[in-house]
mmCIF file of C-alpha atoms in Angstrom:
data_model
loop_
_atom_site.group_PDB
_atom_site.id
_atom_site.type_symbol
_atom_site.label_atom_id
_atom_site.label_comp_id
_atom_site.label_asym_id
_atom_site.label_seq_id
_atom_site.Cartn_x
_atom_site.Cartn_y
_atom_site.Cartn_z
ATOM 1 C CA MET S 1 14.315 -85.674 155.760
ATOM 2 C CA SER S 2 13.992 -82.040 154.704
ATOM 3 C CA ARG S 3 11.078 -79.829 155.769
ATOM 4 C CA SER S 4 9.761 -79.686 152.187
ATOM 5 C CA GLU S 5 9.753 -83.489 151.990
ATOM 6 C CA GLU S 6 7.875 -83.716 155.326
ATOM 7 C CA GLN S 7 5.172 -81.448 153.860
ATOM 8 C CA GLY S 8 4.963 -83.485 150.639
ATOM 9 C CA GLU S 9 6.564 -80.756 148.563
ATOM 10 C CA VAL S 10 8.742 -81.741 145.597
ATOM 11 C CA PRO S 11 12.152 -80.018 145.441
ATOM 12 C CA ALA S 12 12.625 -77.989 142.257
ATOM 13 C CA GLY S 13 15.330 -78.795 139.753
ATOM 14 C CA GLY S 14 17.335 -81.962 139.521
ATOM 15 C CA SER S 15 17.123 -84.774 136.991
ATOM 16 C CA LEU S 16 13.799 -85.323 135.231
ATOM 17 C CA ALA S 17 14.077 -89.000 136.178
ATOM 18 C CA HIS S 18 13.859 -88.003 139.843
ATOM 19 C CA ARG S 19 10.775 -85.822 139.309
ATOM 20 C CA VAL S 20 8.685 -88.005 136.936
ATOM 21 C CA PRO S 21 7.357 -91.447 137.961
ATOM 22 C CA ASP S 22 8.712 -94.450 136.085
ATOM 23 C CA LEU S 23 6.683 -96.321 133.467
ATOM 24 C CA GLY S 24 5.833 -99.138 135.869
ATOM 25 C CA GLY S 25 4.154 -96.715 138.236
ATOM 26 C CA LEU S 26 2.267 -94.958 135.436
ATOM 27 C CA GLU S 27 1.022 -98.289 134.041
ATOM 28 C CA LEU S 28 -0.185 -99.207 137.528
ATOM 29 C CA LEU S 29 -2.050 -95.903 137.881
ATOM 30 C CA LEU S 30 -3.754 -96.461 134.514
ATOM 31 C CA ALA S 31 -4.801 -99.967 135.584
ATOM 32 C CA VAL S 32 -6.273 -98.606 138.835
ATOM 33 C CA ALA S 33 -8.243 -96.014 136.857
ATOM 34 C CA ARG S 34 -9.559 -98.667 134.455
ATOM 35 C CA LEU S 35 -10.391 -101.382 137.003
ATOM 36 C CA GLY S 36 -11.341 -99.281 140.046
ATOM 37 C CA SER S 37 -9.365 -101.655 142.241
ATOM 38 C CA LEU S 38 -5.786 -101.584 143.449
ATOM 39 C CA GLY S 39 -5.858 -105.353 143.946
ATOM 40 C CA GLY S 40 -7.192 -105.935 140.420
ATOM 41 C CA ALA S 41 -4.525 -103.650 138.984
ATOM 42 C CA ALA S 42 -1.839 -105.549 140.904
ATOM 43 C CA ARG S 43 -3.078 -108.904 139.569
ATOM 44 C CA GLU S 44 -3.177 -107.605 135.989
ATOM 45 C CA LEU S 45 0.419 -106.401 136.220
ATOM 46 C CA GLY S 46 1.639 -109.535 138.013
ATOM 47 C CA ILE S 47 2.675 -107.893 141.292
ATOM 48 C CA THR S 48 1.419 -108.224 144.868
ATOM 49 C CA GLN S 49 -1.119 -105.806 146.313
ATOM 50 C CA PRO S 50 1.344 -104.576 148.979
ATOM 51 C CA ALA S 51 3.875 -103.862 146.210
ATOM 52 C CA ALA S 52 1.204 -101.978 144.259
ATOM 53 C CA SER S 53 0.250 -99.911 147.329
ATOM 54 C CA SER S 54 3.910 -99.121 147.963
ATOM 55 C CA ARG S 55 4.387 -97.995 144.365
ATOM 56 C CA ILE S 56 1.349 -95.693 144.517
ATOM 57 C CA ARG S 57 2.585 -94.143 147.795
ATOM 58 C CA SER S 58 6.020 -93.657 146.252
ATOM 59 C CA MET S 59 4.478 -91.776 143.291
ATOM 60 C CA GLU S 60 2.408 -89.640 145.639
ATOM 61 C CA ARG S 61 5.530 -88.661 147.585
ATOM 62 C CA GLN S 62 7.401 -88.006 144.362
ATOM 63 C CA LEU S 63 4.671 -85.763 142.918
ATOM 64 C CA GLY S 64 3.619 -84.214 146.212
ATOM 65 C CA VAL S 65 -0.109 -84.926 145.705
ATOM 66 C CA ALA S 66 -2.569 -87.708 146.641
ATOM 67 C CA LEU S 67 -3.491 -89.842 143.622
ATOM 68 C CA VAL S 68 -5.777 -92.603 144.938
ATOM 69 C CA ASP S 69 -8.463 -92.716 147.658
ATOM 70 C CA ARG S 70 -8.587 -96.233 149.116
ATOM 71 C CA SER S 71 -11.685 -97.662 150.791
ATOM 72 C CA PRO S 72 -13.217 -101.089 151.480
ATOM 73 C CA ARG S 73 -15.343 -100.586 148.342
ATOM 74 C CA GLY S 74 -12.295 -100.130 146.093
ATOM 75 C CA SER S 75 -9.895 -97.473 144.930
ATOM 76 C CA ARG S 76 -10.911 -94.167 143.373
ATOM 77 C CA LEU S 77 -8.717 -91.572 141.733
ATOM 78 C CA THR S 78 -8.540 -88.173 143.346
ATOM 79 C CA ASP S 79 -9.049 -85.124 141.141
ATOM 80 C CA ALA S 80 -5.271 -84.773 140.961
ATOM 81 C CA GLY S 81 -5.005 -88.503 140.244
ATOM 82 C CA ALA S 82 -7.434 -88.221 137.317
ATOM 83 C CA LEU S 83 -5.382 -85.381 135.836
ATOM 84 C CA VAL S 84 -2.105 -87.263 136.318
ATOM 85 C CA THR S 85 -3.713 -90.327 134.722
ATOM 86 C CA ASP S 86 -4.471 -88.333 131.548
ATOM 87 C CA TRP S 87 -0.833 -87.285 131.373
ATOM 88 C CA ALA S 88 0.303 -90.825 132.182
ATOM 89 C CA ARG S 89 -1.741 -92.207 129.274
ATOM 90 C CA ARG S 90 0.118 -89.984 126.814
ATOM 91 C CA ILE S 91 3.503 -90.961 128.277
ATOM 92 C CA VAL S 92 2.702 -94.674 128.131
ATOM 93 C CA GLU S 93 1.457 -94.377 124.537
ATOM 94 C CA ALA S 94 4.676 -92.581 123.607
ATOM 95 C CA ALA S 95 6.692 -95.319 125.345
ATOM 96 C CA GLU S 96 4.783 -97.980 123.389
ATOM 97 C CA ALA S 97 5.620 -96.160 120.151
ATOM 98 C CA PHE S 98 9.251 -95.967 121.283
ATOM 99 C CA ASP S 99 9.251 -99.713 121.956
ATOM 100 C CA VAL S 100 7.812 -100.479 118.527
ATOM 101 C CA GLY S 101 10.476 -98.322 116.889
ATOM 102 C CA ALA S 102 13.268 -99.925 118.927
ATOM 103 C CA GLN S 103 12.018 -103.385 117.944
ATOM 104 C CA ALA S 104 12.046 -102.332 114.286
ATOM 105 C CA LEU S 105 15.676 -101.273 114.690
ATOM 106 C CA ARG S 106 16.517 -104.628 116.291
ATOM 107 C CA ASP S 107 14.721 -106.485 113.510
ATOM 108 C CA ARG S 108 16.702 -104.537 110.898
ATOM 109 C CA ARG S 109 19.954 -105.217 112.751
ATOM 110 C CA ASP S 110 19.134 -108.905 113.069
ATOM 111 C CA SER S 111 18.218 -109.249 109.399
ATOM 112 C CA ARG S 112 21.867 -109.052 108.294
ATOM 113 C CA LEU S 113 25.347 -109.836 109.497
ATOM 114 C CA ARG S 114 28.515 -108.468 107.872
ATOM 115 C CA VAL S 115 31.618 -110.514 108.612
ATOM 116 C CA ALA S 116 35.211 -109.709 107.657
ATOM 117 C CA ALA S 117 37.803 -112.442 108.107
ATOM 118 C CA SER S 118 41.414 -113.112 107.247
ATOM 119 C CA MET S 119 41.880 -115.806 104.663
ATOM 120 C CA THR S 120 42.663 -118.917 106.700
ATOM 121 C CA ILE S 121 39.723 -118.384 109.049
ATOM 122 C CA ALA S 122 37.421 -117.469 106.153
ATOM 123 C CA GLU S 123 38.317 -120.591 104.187
ATOM 124 C CA TYR S 124 38.678 -123.239 106.888
ATOM 125 C CA LEU S 125 36.724 -122.249 110.011
ATOM 126 C CA LEU S 126 33.950 -119.806 109.150
ATOM 127 C CA PRO S 127 31.925 -122.133 106.885
ATOM 128 C CA GLY S 128 31.162 -124.431 109.819
ATOM 129 C CA TRP S 129 30.370 -121.550 112.167
ATOM 130 C CA LEU S 130 28.075 -119.903 109.620
ATOM 131 C CA LEU S 131 26.256 -123.184 109.023
ATOM 132 C CA ALA S 132 25.582 -123.427 112.770
ATOM 133 C CA LEU S 133 24.440 -119.793 112.843
ATOM 134 C CA ARG S 134 22.067 -120.510 109.958
ATOM 135 C CA ALA S 135 20.354 -123.155 112.096
ATOM 136 C CA GLN S 136 19.867 -120.606 114.882
ATOM 137 C CA ARG S 137 18.965 -117.605 112.714
ATOM 138 C CA PRO S 138 17.566 -118.792 109.383
ATOM 139 C CA ASP S 139 16.291 -115.307 108.504
ATOM 140 C CA THR S 140 19.635 -113.537 108.931
ATOM 141 C CA ALA S 141 21.435 -112.793 105.666
ATOM 142 C CA VAL S 142 25.205 -113.115 106.070
ATOM 143 C CA SER S 143 27.824 -111.444 103.889
ATOM 144 C CA LEU S 144 31.482 -112.429 104.211
ATOM 145 C CA HIS S 145 34.440 -110.351 103.048
ATOM 146 C CA ALA S 146 37.734 -112.243 103.063
ATOM 147 C CA GLY S 147 40.990 -110.311 103.142
ATOM 148 C CA ASN S 148 44.165 -110.013 105.162
ATOM 149 C CA SER S 149 44.200 -108.851 108.778
ATOM 150 C CA THR S 150 44.860 -105.234 107.787
ATOM 151 C CA VAL S 151 41.804 -105.180 105.538
ATOM 152 C CA VAL S 152 39.655 -106.735 108.283
ATOM 153 C CA ALA S 153 40.613 -103.924 110.673
ATOM 154 C CA GLU S 154 39.912 -101.269 108.046
ATOM 155 C CA ARG S 155 36.422 -102.627 107.346
ATOM 156 C CA LEU S 156 35.520 -102.781 111.034
ATOM 157 C CA LEU S 157 36.724 -99.250 111.716
ATOM 158 C CA ALA S 158 34.819 -97.950 108.656
ATOM 159 C CA ASP S 159 31.599 -99.612 109.924
ATOM 160 C CA GLU S 160 31.596 -101.944 106.926
ATOM 161 C CA ALA S 161 31.582 -105.091 109.089
ATOM 162 C CA ASP S 162 29.886 -106.130 112.326
ATOM 163 C CA LEU S 163 32.441 -108.719 113.410
ATOM 164 C CA GLY S 164 35.938 -109.604 112.247
ATOM 165 C CA PHE S 165 38.458 -112.423 112.576
ATOM 166 C CA VAL S 166 42.255 -112.027 112.364
ATOM 167 C CA GLU S 167 45.322 -114.252 112.626
ATOM 168 C CA GLY S 168 48.211 -111.901 113.379
ATOM 169 C CA LEU S 169 50.382 -111.575 116.470
ATOM 170 C CA THR S 170 48.853 -108.281 117.599
ATOM 171 C CA VAL S 171 45.387 -106.749 117.760
ATOM 172 C CA PRO S 172 45.004 -103.853 115.299
ATOM 173 C CA THR S 173 44.685 -100.414 116.893
ATOM 174 C CA GLY S 174 41.105 -99.405 117.677
ATOM 175 C CA LEU S 175 39.822 -102.953 118.106
ATOM 176 C CA ASP S 176 38.920 -105.148 121.078
ATOM 177 C CA SER S 177 39.419 -108.882 120.760
ATOM 178 C CA VAL S 178 39.049 -112.333 122.236
ATOM 179 C CA VAL S 179 41.048 -115.457 121.397
ATOM 180 C CA ILE S 180 38.799 -118.069 119.763
ATOM 181 C CA ALA S 181 41.334 -120.710 118.665
ATOM 182 C CA HIS S 182 45.008 -121.508 118.324
ATOM 183 C CA ASP S 183 46.940 -122.329 115.177
ATOM 184 C CA ARG S 184 50.455 -123.191 114.052
ATOM 185 C CA LEU S 185 52.242 -122.420 110.834
ATOM 186 C CA ILE S 186 54.185 -125.256 109.227
ATOM 187 C CA VAL S 187 56.666 -125.529 106.381
ATOM 188 C CA VAL S 188 55.435 -127.731 103.524
ATOM 189 C CA THR S 189 56.738 -128.705 100.139
ATOM 190 C CA ALA S 190 55.908 -131.039 97.265
ATOM 191 C CA PRO S 191 57.149 -134.655 97.668
ATOM 192 C CA ALA S 192 59.761 -134.190 94.929
ATOM 193 C CA HIS S 193 61.494 -131.300 96.695
ATOM 194 C CA PRO S 194 64.815 -132.154 98.432
ATOM 195 C CA TRP S 195 63.449 -130.946 101.765
ATOM 196 C CA ALA S 196 60.802 -133.687 101.677
ATOM 197 C CA ARG S 197 63.536 -136.332 102.113
ATOM 198 C CA ARG S 198 65.747 -134.635 104.661
ATOM 199 C CA ARG S 199 66.227 -136.267 108.060
ATOM 200 C CA ARG S 200 67.284 -133.214 110.074
ATOM 201 C CA SER S 201 65.020 -130.335 111.064
ATOM 202 C CA LEU S 202 65.435 -127.017 109.298
ATOM 203 C CA ALA S 203 67.209 -124.343 111.307
ATOM 204 C CA ALA S 204 65.906 -120.782 111.361
ATOM 205 C CA GLU S 205 68.912 -119.570 109.344
ATOM 206 C CA GLU S 206 68.272 -122.029 106.511
ATOM 207 C CA LEU S 207 64.572 -121.187 106.414
ATOM 208 C CA ALA S 208 65.353 -117.458 106.333
ATOM 209 C CA SER S 209 67.894 -117.840 103.528
ATOM 210 C CA THR S 210 65.592 -119.890 101.260
ATOM 211 C CA PRO S 211 63.106 -118.191 98.899
ATOM 212 C CA LEU S 212 59.585 -119.239 99.957
ATOM 213 C CA ILE S 213 56.070 -119.089 98.555
ATOM 214 C CA LEU S 214 54.490 -116.561 100.928
ATOM 215 C CA ARG S 215 51.336 -114.664 101.664
ATOM 216 C CA GLU S 216 51.453 -110.920 101.049
ATOM 217 C CA LYS S 217 52.592 -108.405 103.675
ATOM 218 C CA GLY S 218 49.693 -107.417 105.909
ATOM 219 C CA SER S 219 48.417 -110.976 106.225
ATOM 220 C CA GLY S 220 48.436 -112.652 109.633
ATOM 221 C CA THR S 221 50.488 -115.555 108.265
ATOM 222 C CA ARG S 222 53.190 -113.219 106.955
ATOM 223 C CA GLN S 223 53.269 -111.241 110.228
ATOM 224 C CA VAL S 224 53.945 -114.397 112.244
ATOM 225 C CA LEU S 225 56.652 -115.646 109.885
ATOM 226 C CA ASP S 226 58.381 -112.265 109.673
ATOM 227 C CA ALA S 227 58.390 -112.003 113.462
ATOM 228 C CA ALA S 228 59.758 -115.533 113.818
ATOM 229 C CA LEU S 229 62.579 -114.905 111.339
ATOM 230 C CA GLY S 230 63.368 -111.347 112.385
ATOM 231 C CA GLY S 231 61.966 -109.920 109.153
ATOM 232 C CA LEU S 232 64.363 -112.007 107.038
ATOM 233 C CA ALA S 233 61.820 -114.176 105.193
ATOM 234 C CA ARG S 234 62.629 -114.187 101.440
ATOM 235 C CA PRO S 235 59.687 -114.366 99.034
ATOM 236 C CA LEU S 236 59.952 -116.555 95.976
ATOM 237 C CA ILE S 237 56.333 -115.667 95.135
ATOM 238 C CA GLU S 238 53.865 -113.516 97.094
ATOM 239 C CA LEU S 239 50.221 -114.548 96.768
ATOM 240 C CA SER S 240 47.055 -113.079 98.246
ATOM 241 C CA SER S 241 45.254 -116.228 99.365
ATOM 242 C CA THR S 242 46.015 -119.400 101.283
ATOM 243 C CA THR S 243 44.532 -121.490 98.477
ATOM 244 C CA ALA S 244 46.888 -119.913 95.929
ATOM 245 C CA VAL S 245 49.949 -120.492 98.138
ATOM 246 C CA LYS S 246 48.934 -124.092 98.666
ATOM 247 C CA ALA S 247 48.371 -124.706 94.941
ATOM 248 C CA ALA S 248 51.789 -123.271 94.112
ATOM 249 C CA ALA S 249 53.451 -125.526 96.681
ATOM 250 C CA VAL S 250 51.616 -128.610 95.401
ATOM 251 C CA SER S 251 52.760 -127.784 91.872
ATOM 252 C CA GLY S 252 56.373 -127.946 93.024
ATOM 253 C CA ALA S 253 57.122 -124.228 92.703
ATOM 254 C CA GLY S 254 58.898 -124.241 96.059
ATOM 255 C CA PRO S 255 58.436 -124.591 99.806
ATOM 256 C CA ALA S 256 55.668 -122.659 101.531
ATOM 257 C CA VAL S 257 54.638 -121.665 105.046
ATOM 258 C CA LEU S 258 50.950 -122.334 105.738
ATOM 259 C CA SER S 259 48.499 -122.884 108.549
ATOM 260 C CA GLU S 260 48.057 -126.442 109.798
ATOM 261 C CA LEU S 261 44.322 -125.866 109.308
ATOM 262 C CA ALA S 262 44.821 -125.409 105.573
ATOM 263 C CA VAL S 263 46.863 -128.449 104.621
ATOM 264 C CA GLY S 264 45.393 -131.428 106.472
ATOM 265 C CA GLU S 265 43.974 -133.048 103.331
ATOM 266 C CA GLU S 266 47.096 -132.426 101.245
ATOM 267 C CA LEU S 267 49.332 -133.943 103.939
ATOM 268 C CA ALA S 268 47.074 -136.979 104.300
ATOM 269 C CA MET S 269 47.127 -137.583 100.525
ATOM 270 C CA ARG S 270 50.904 -136.929 100.280
ATOM 271 C CA ARG S 271 50.460 -134.069 97.863
ATOM 272 C CA LEU S 272 52.441 -132.023 100.376
ATOM 273 C CA VAL S 273 55.052 -133.076 102.916
ATOM 274 C CA ARG S 274 55.600 -131.396 106.260
ATOM 275 C CA VAL S 275 59.179 -130.256 106.834
ATOM 276 C CA PRO S 276 60.260 -130.166 110.497
ATOM 277 C CA VAL S 277 61.687 -126.871 111.736
ATOM 278 C CA GLU S 278 63.527 -126.050 114.966
ATOM 279 C CA GLY S 279 64.168 -122.787 116.723
ATOM 280 C CA VAL S 280 61.321 -120.936 115.004
ATOM 281 C CA ALA S 281 58.185 -119.803 116.903
ATOM 282 C CA LEU S 282 55.304 -120.333 114.497
ATOM 283 C CA ALA S 283 52.347 -120.633 116.907
ATOM 284 C CA ARG S 284 49.632 -117.967 116.781
ATOM 285 C CA ASP S 285 46.265 -117.064 118.256
ATOM 286 C CA LEU S 286 43.158 -116.669 116.135
ATOM 287 C CA ARG S 287 41.002 -113.786 117.346
ATOM 288 C CA ALA S 288 37.557 -112.331 116.923
ATOM 289 C CA VAL S 289 37.741 -108.524 116.764
ATOM 290 C CA TRP S 290 35.333 -105.585 116.896
ATOM 291 C CA PRO S 291 35.604 -101.789 117.368
ATOM 292 C CA THR S 292 36.751 -100.816 120.850
ATOM 293 C CA GLY S 293 33.834 -100.332 123.238
ATOM 294 C CA HIS S 294 31.236 -101.855 120.900
ATOM 295 C CA ARG S 295 30.717 -105.422 122.098
ATOM 296 C CA PRO S 296 28.945 -107.541 119.433
ATOM 297 C CA THR S 297 25.152 -107.760 119.675
ATOM 298 C CA GLY S 298 22.433 -109.712 117.873
ATOM 299 C CA PRO S 299 23.679 -112.097 115.166
ATOM 300 C CA ALA S 300 27.298 -110.980 115.667
ATOM 301 C CA ARG S 301 27.094 -111.943 119.354
ATOM 302 C CA ASP S 302 25.585 -115.319 118.434
ATOM 303 C CA LEU S 303 28.310 -116.021 115.884
ATOM 304 C CA LEU S 304 30.964 -115.098 118.418
ATOM 305 C CA SER S 305 29.473 -117.559 120.929
ATOM 306 C CA LEU S 306 29.532 -120.330 118.285
ATOM 307 C CA THR S 307 33.252 -119.835 117.681
ATOM 308 C CA ARG S 308 33.925 -120.520 121.344
ATOM 309 C CA GLY S 309 31.499 -123.397 121.804
#
């Protein structure tokens, strides 16, 4: 211990946090001044009397002055303690105003949630998650922007969305992510198409050489297919939504590559037929994404937890 500390002197300089008592200590001092009792102040603040005494002594060492005279009849502020109490009252009032303002910011944040999601997740997974979120947070207004994975990243990085969902093979630059589900792309066609009656699986070369109904470049579905076929996928038609691709396939326009999540009903009702494929890696991860270093909070955090429940 330094000589100045032995004499109760406070070293000059240093962080303000090391020279000014914390709010807990100041609230305790105000309670002592109001109640005239260290024990009563401790009970009001929900701490033990020894803890209250220790906190007062710590403040006295920190400030370098005696704040409270203790006696069997109670506790009385010293002259210095009375002056410090006046200052403490202003600090605590300012902290209360700060707390009210911070709560208003949290209330404003929690009143809305902006979600950006690639098409398959937006159409087939998010409705259930948002319904569950509605039960938890009935007062939160949710807006959903559906687009391809590139658009999702752009909206997050422009602060136009609080949480995003993508389907591609890689995480867009500038975003952190977590895997929330797994998916597989499958080749489907209308029952009248020759592929619907074939007995052998399609090889990668045949799939790559056949014009297909495809999602547009930039979509997670297209990224996975292009990677699986070495960039050789041939578009018969390029469409900007899973629903449009599916409708074109059902109409008999040609074979399509779609998420398993999107075609369960059509396969069950035989409006589409699954075509087996070999030698093509069509599995993918579905991810929640957000700007790097900005972990979701409030409604975005709650939605993220629902996707992994």
